[in-house]
Amino acid sequence: MAVAGMLFRDAYKAVAEQLKNRILKSQKETKQMHKGSINKICLEEIKKKMNDSY
C-alpha cells in the first residue's frame, strides 16, 4: 500500500483493520512460520500474555 503511494500512516491503519477483521491476505506466497509472522499471528496467545502481564 505504502509502495503504491498511500501514506504510511493510512496503510498502517488499513492493515491493522484487516488484521482485526482477519481478512488480510498476503500478496505473495510466504513460507515464514515463526510466531508473529503473517502465517502464524498467534493473536490469542498474545492477548493471553497481555492479560497475564497487566
PDB file of N, CA and C in Angstrom:
ATOM      1  N   MET A   1       0.816  -1.186   0.000  1.00  0.00           N
ATOM      2  CA  MET A   1       0.000   0.000   0.000  1.00  0.00           C
ATOM      3  C   MET A   1       0.863   1.254   0.000  1.00  0.00           C
ATOM      4  N   ALA A   2       1.803   1.298   0.943  1.00  0.00           N
ATOM      5  CA  ALA A   2       2.676   2.471   1.007  1.00  0.00           C
ATOM      6  C   ALA A   2       3.520   2.566  -0.255  1.00  0.00           C
ATOM      7  N   VAL A   3       3.940   1.424  -0.779  1.00  0.00           N
ATOM      8  CA  VAL A   3       4.739   1.405  -2.008  1.00  0.00           C
ATOM      9  C   VAL A   3       3.917   1.947  -3.171  1.00  0.00           C
ATOM     10  N   ALA A   4       2.604   1.716  -3.137  1.00  0.00           N
ATOM     11  CA  ALA A   4       1.721   2.171  -4.208  1.00  0.00           C
ATOM     12  C   ALA A   4       1.369   3.645  -4.087  1.00  0.00           C
ATOM     13  N   GLY A   5       1.888   4.323  -3.057  1.00  0.00           N
ATOM     14  CA  GLY A   5       1.659   5.753  -2.928  1.00  0.00           C
ATOM     15  C   GLY A   5       0.776   6.158  -1.767  1.00  0.00           C
ATOM     16  N   MET A   6       0.210   5.185  -1.060  1.00  0.00           N
ATOM     17  CA  MET A   6      -0.614   5.506   0.102  1.00  0.00           C
ATOM     18  C   MET A   6       0.297   5.976   1.234  1.00  0.00           C
ATOM     19  N   LEU A   7      -0.153   6.957   1.980  1.00  0.00           N
ATOM     20  CA  LEU A   7       0.620   7.415   3.124  1.00  0.00           C
ATOM     21  C   LEU A   7       0.839   6.257   4.085  1.00  0.00           C
ATOM     22  N   PHE A   8       2.033   6.188   4.668  1.00  0.00           N
ATOM     23  CA  PHE A   8       2.362   5.076   5.560  1.00  0.00           C
ATOM     24  C   PHE A   8       1.347   4.963   6.690  1.00  0.00           C
ATOM     25  N   ARG A   9       0.973   6.072   7.272  1.00  0.00           N
ATOM     26  CA  ARG A   9       0.017   6.056   8.381  1.00  0.00           C
ATOM     27  C   ARG A   9      -1.320   5.436   7.955  1.00  0.00           C
ATOM     28  N   ASP A  10      -1.795   5.787   6.763  1.00  0.00           N
ATOM     29  CA  ASP A  10      -3.050   5.235   6.257  1.00  0.00           C
ATOM     30  C   ASP A  10      -2.912   3.746   5.946  1.00  0.00           C
ATOM     31  N   ALA A  11      -1.771   3.358   5.389  1.00  0.00           N
ATOM     32  CA  ALA A  11      -1.529   1.947   5.090  1.00  0.00           C
ATOM     33  C   ALA A  11      -1.469   1.144   6.388  1.00  0.00           C
ATOM     34  N   TYR A  12      -0.828   1.684   7.401  1.00  0.00           N
ATOM     35  CA  TYR A  12      -0.722   1.022   8.700  1.00  0.00           C
ATOM     36  C   TYR A  12      -2.109   0.803   9.292  1.00  0.00           C
ATOM     37  N   LYS A  13      -2.951   1.834   9.233  1.00  0.00           N
ATOM     38  CA  LYS A  13      -4.316   1.717   9.754  1.00  0.00           C
ATOM     39  C   LYS A  13      -5.123   0.684   8.967  1.00  0.00           C
ATOM     40  N   ALA A  14      -4.961   0.661   7.649  1.00  0.00           N
ATOM     41  CA  ALA A  14      -5.696  -0.289   6.812  1.00  0.00           C
ATOM     42  C   ALA A  14      -5.288  -1.728   7.139  1.00  0.00           C
ATOM     43  N   VAL A  15      -4.002  -1.957   7.307  1.00  0.00           N
ATOM     44  CA  VAL A  15      -3.521  -3.300   7.645  1.00  0.00           C
ATOM     45  C   VAL A  15      -4.006  -3.683   9.043  1.00  0.00           C
ATOM     46  N   ALA A  16      -3.977  -2.765   9.984  1.00  0.00           N
ATOM     47  CA  ALA A  16      -4.465  -3.045  11.337  1.00  0.00           C
ATOM     48  C   ALA A  16      -5.939  -3.442  11.306  1.00  0.00           C
ATOM     49  N   GLU A  17      -6.722  -2.756  10.504  1.00  0.00           N
ATOM     50  CA  GLU A  17      -8.152  -3.078  10.388  1.00  0.00           C
ATOM     51  C   GLU A  17      -8.347  -4.454   9.755  1.00  0.00           C
ATOM     52  N   GLN A  18      -7.534  -4.764   8.745  1.00  0.00           N
ATOM     53  CA  GLN A  18      -7.628  -6.076   8.112  1.00  0.00           C
ATOM     54  C   GLN A  18      -7.249  -7.178   9.086  1.00  0.00           C
ATOM     55  N   LEU A  19      -6.220  -6.958   9.886  1.00  0.00           N
ATOM     56  CA  LEU A  19      -5.826  -7.938  10.898  1.00  0.00           C
ATOM     57  C   LEU A  19      -6.940  -8.117  11.923  1.00  0.00           C
ATOM     58  N   LYS A  20      -7.534  -7.018  12.354  1.00  0.00           N
ATOM     59  CA  LYS A  20      -8.616  -7.065  13.336  1.00  0.00           C
ATOM     60  C   LYS A  20      -9.775  -7.909  12.822  1.00  0.00           C
ATOM     61  N   ASN A  21     -10.083  -7.762  11.547  1.00  0.00           N
ATOM     62  CA  ASN A  21     -11.193  -8.485  10.938  1.00  0.00           C
ATOM     63  C   ASN A  21     -10.768  -9.816  10.321  1.00  0.00           C
ATOM     64  N   ARG A  22      -9.489 -10.150  10.478  1.00  0.00           N
ATOM     65  CA  ARG A  22      -8.923 -11.410   9.965  1.00  0.00           C
ATOM     66  C   ARG A  22      -9.153 -11.591   8.464  1.00  0.00           C
ATOM     67  N   ILE A  23      -8.985 -10.516   7.706  1.00  0.00           N
ATOM     68  CA  ILE A  23      -9.178 -10.596   6.260  1.00  0.00           C
ATOM     69  C   ILE A  23      -7.908 -10.273   5.479  1.00  0.00           C
ATOM     70  N   LEU A  24      -6.793 -10.121   6.174  1.00  0.00           N
ATOM     71  CA  LEU A  24      -5.540  -9.785   5.497  1.00  0.00           C
ATOM     72  C   LEU A  24      -5.050 -10.973   4.683  1.00  0.00           C
ATOM     73  N   LYS A  25      -4.789 -10.751   3.425  1.00  0.00           N
ATOM     74  CA  LYS A  25      -4.259 -11.777   2.539  1.00  0.00           C
ATOM     75  C   LYS A  25      -2.888 -11.344   2.071  1.00  0.00           C
ATOM     76  N   SER A  26      -1.945 -12.247   2.153  1.00  0.00           N
ATOM     77  CA  SER A  26      -0.596 -11.959   1.684  1.00  0.00           C
ATOM     78  C   SER A  26      -0.621 -11.778   0.175  1.00  0.00           C
ATOM     79  N   GLN A  27       0.130 -10.825  -0.320  1.00  0.00           N
ATOM     80  CA  GLN A  27       0.178 -10.570  -1.760  1.00  0.00           C
ATOM     81  C   GLN A  27       1.065 -11.573  -2.480  1.00  0.00           C
ATOM     82  N   LYS A  28       1.848 -12.298  -1.722  1.00  0.00           N
ATOM     83  CA  LYS A  28       2.695 -13.316  -2.328  1.00  0.00           C
ATOM     84  C   LYS A  28       2.787 -14.496  -1.362  1.00  0.00           C
ATOM     85  N   GLU A  29       3.158 -15.616  -1.905  1.00  0.00           N
ATOM     86  CA  GLU A  29       3.288 -16.802  -1.070  1.00  0.00           C
ATOM     87  C   GLU A  29       4.453 -16.616  -0.109  1.00  0.00           C
ATOM     88  N   THR A  30       4.208 -16.889   1.152  1.00  0.00           N
ATOM     89  CA  THR A  30       5.267 -16.764   2.145  1.00  0.00           C
ATOM     90  C   THR A  30       5.462 -18.093   2.842  1.00  0.00           C
ATOM     91  N   LYS A  31       6.651 -18.311   3.297  1.00  0.00           N
ATOM     92  CA  LYS A  31       6.961 -19.555   3.976  1.00  0.00           C
ATOM     93  C   LYS A  31       7.297 -19.326   5.457  1.00  0.00           C
ATOM     94  N   GLN A  32       7.219 -18.081   5.914  1.00  0.00           N
ATOM     95  CA  GLN A  32       7.522 -17.800   7.305  1.00  0.00           C
ATOM     96  C   GLN A  32       6.473 -18.443   8.200  1.00  0.00           C
ATOM     97  N   MET A  33       6.934 -19.161   9.216  1.00  0.00           N
ATOM     98  CA  MET A  33       6.009 -19.791  10.147  1.00  0.00           C
ATOM     99  C   MET A  33       6.399 -19.495  11.594  1.00  0.00           C
ATOM    100  N   HIS A  34       7.227 -18.469  11.820  1.00  0.00           N
ATOM    101  CA  HIS A  34       7.588 -18.118  13.185  1.00  0.00           C
ATOM    102  C   HIS A  34       6.438 -17.335  13.825  1.00  0.00           C
ATOM    103  N   LYS A  35       6.386 -17.354  15.143  1.00  0.00           N
ATOM    104  CA  LYS A  35       5.324 -16.645  15.855  1.00  0.00           C
ATOM    105  C   LYS A  35       5.371 -15.166  15.504  1.00  0.00           C
ATOM    106  N   GLY A  36       4.209 -14.637  15.166  1.00  0.00           N
ATOM    107  CA  GLY A  36       4.110 -13.240  14.795  1.00  0.00           C
ATOM    108  C   GLY A  36       4.156 -13.001  13.299  1.00  0.00           C
ATOM    109  N   SER A  37       4.493 -14.042  12.537  1.00  0.00           N
ATOM    110  CA  SER A  37       4.525 -13.866  11.087  1.00  0.00           C
ATOM    111  C   SER A  37       3.106 -13.852  10.537  1.00  0.00           C
ATOM    112  N   ILE A  38       2.949 -13.455   9.312  1.00  0.00           N
ATOM    113  CA  ILE A  38       1.629 -13.341   8.692  1.00  0.00           C
ATOM    114  C   ILE A  38       0.909 -14.681   8.675  1.00  0.00           C
ATOM    115  N   ASN A  39       1.646 -15.770   8.622  1.00  0.00           N
ATOM    116  CA  ASN A  39       1.026 -17.090   8.582  1.00  0.00           C
ATOM    117  C   ASN A  39       0.760 -17.680   9.961  1.00  0.00           C
ATOM    118  N   LYS A  40       1.304 -17.060  10.989  1.00  0.00           N
ATOM    119  CA  LYS A  40       1.145 -17.576  12.354  1.00  0.00           C
ATOM    120  C   LYS A  40       1.121 -16.386  13.315  1.00  0.00           C
ATOM    121  N   ILE A  41       0.028 -15.633  13.260  1.00  0.00           N
ATOM    122  CA  ILE A  41      -0.055 -14.385  14.006  1.00  0.00           C
ATOM    123  C   ILE A  41      -0.122 -14.595  15.514  1.00  0.00           C
ATOM    124  N   CYS A  42      -0.791 -15.656  15.971  1.00  0.00           N
ATOM    125  CA  CYS A  42      -0.882 -16.006  17.404  1.00  0.00           C
ATOM    126  C   CYS A  42      -1.578 -14.921  18.225  1.00  0.00           C
ATOM    127  N   LEU A  43      -2.646 -14.341  17.698  1.00  0.00           N
ATOM    128  CA  LEU A  43      -3.327 -13.258  18.401  1.00  0.00           C
ATOM    129  C   LEU A  43      -3.849 -13.690  19.766  1.00  0.00           C
ATOM    130  N   GLU A  44      -4.411 -14.890  19.858  1.00  0.00           N
ATOM    131  CA  GLU A  44      -4.953 -15.346  21.138  1.00  0.00           C
ATOM    132  C   GLU A  44      -3.842 -15.503  22.172  1.00  0.00           C
ATOM    133  N   GLU A  45      -2.706 -16.023  21.761  1.00  0.00           N
ATOM    134  CA  GLU A  45      -1.564 -16.175  22.666  1.00  0.00           C
ATOM    135  C   GLU A  45      -1.059 -14.805  23.128  1.00  0.00           C
ATOM    136  N   ILE A  46      -1.026 -13.857  22.227  1.00  0.00           N
ATOM    137  CA  ILE A  46      -0.588 -12.501  22.566  1.00  0.00           C
ATOM    138  C   ILE A  46      -1.568 -11.863  23.553  1.00  0.00           C
ATOM    139  N   LYS A  47      -2.877 -12.015  23.289  1.00  0.00           N
ATOM    140  CA  LYS A  47      -3.888 -11.466  24.199  1.00  0.00           C
ATOM    141  C   LYS A  47      -3.741 -12.054  25.596  1.00  0.00           C
ATOM    142  N   LYS A  48      -3.512 -13.374  25.679  1.00  0.00           N
ATOM    143  CA  LYS A  48      -3.348 -14.027  26.977  1.00  0.00           C
ATOM    144  C   LYS A  48      -2.126 -13.472  27.714  1.00  0.00           C
ATOM    145  N   LYS A  49      -1.014 -13.335  27.005  1.00  0.00           N
ATOM    146  CA  LYS A  49       0.189 -12.790  27.628  1.00  0.00           C
ATOM    147  C   LYS A  49      -0.031 -11.363  28.119  1.00  0.00           C
ATOM    148  N   MET A  50      -0.738 -10.569  27.317  1.00  0.00           N
ATOM    149  CA  MET A  50      -1.027  -9.186  27.719  1.00  0.00           C
ATOM    150  C   MET A  50      -1.894  -9.170  28.968  1.00  0.00           C
ATOM    151  N   ASN A  51      -2.935  -9.998  28.981  1.00  0.00           N
ATOM    152  CA  ASN A  51      -3.820 -10.048  30.141  1.00  0.00           C
ATOM    153  C   ASN A  51      -3.112 -10.553  31.381  1.00  0.00           C
ATOM    154  N   ASP A  52      -2.208 -11.517  31.224  1.00  0.00           N
ATOM    155  CA  ASP A  52      -1.454 -12.047  32.347  1.00  0.00           C
ATOM    156  C   ASP A  52      -0.442 -11.036  32.885  1.00  0.00           C
ATOM    157  N   SER A  53       0.062 -10.179  32.007  1.00  0.00           N
ATOM    158  CA  SER A  53       1.103  -9.226  32.403  1.00  0.00           C
ATOM    159  C   SER A  53       0.562  -7.950  33.013  1.00  0.00           C
ATOM    160  N   TYR A  54      -0.650  -7.580  32.641  1.00  0.00           N
ATOM    161  CA  TYR A  54      -1.175  -6.298  33.092  1.00  0.00           C
ATOM    162  C   TYR A  54      -2.366  -6.505  33.936  1.00  0.00           C
TER     163      TYR A  54
END
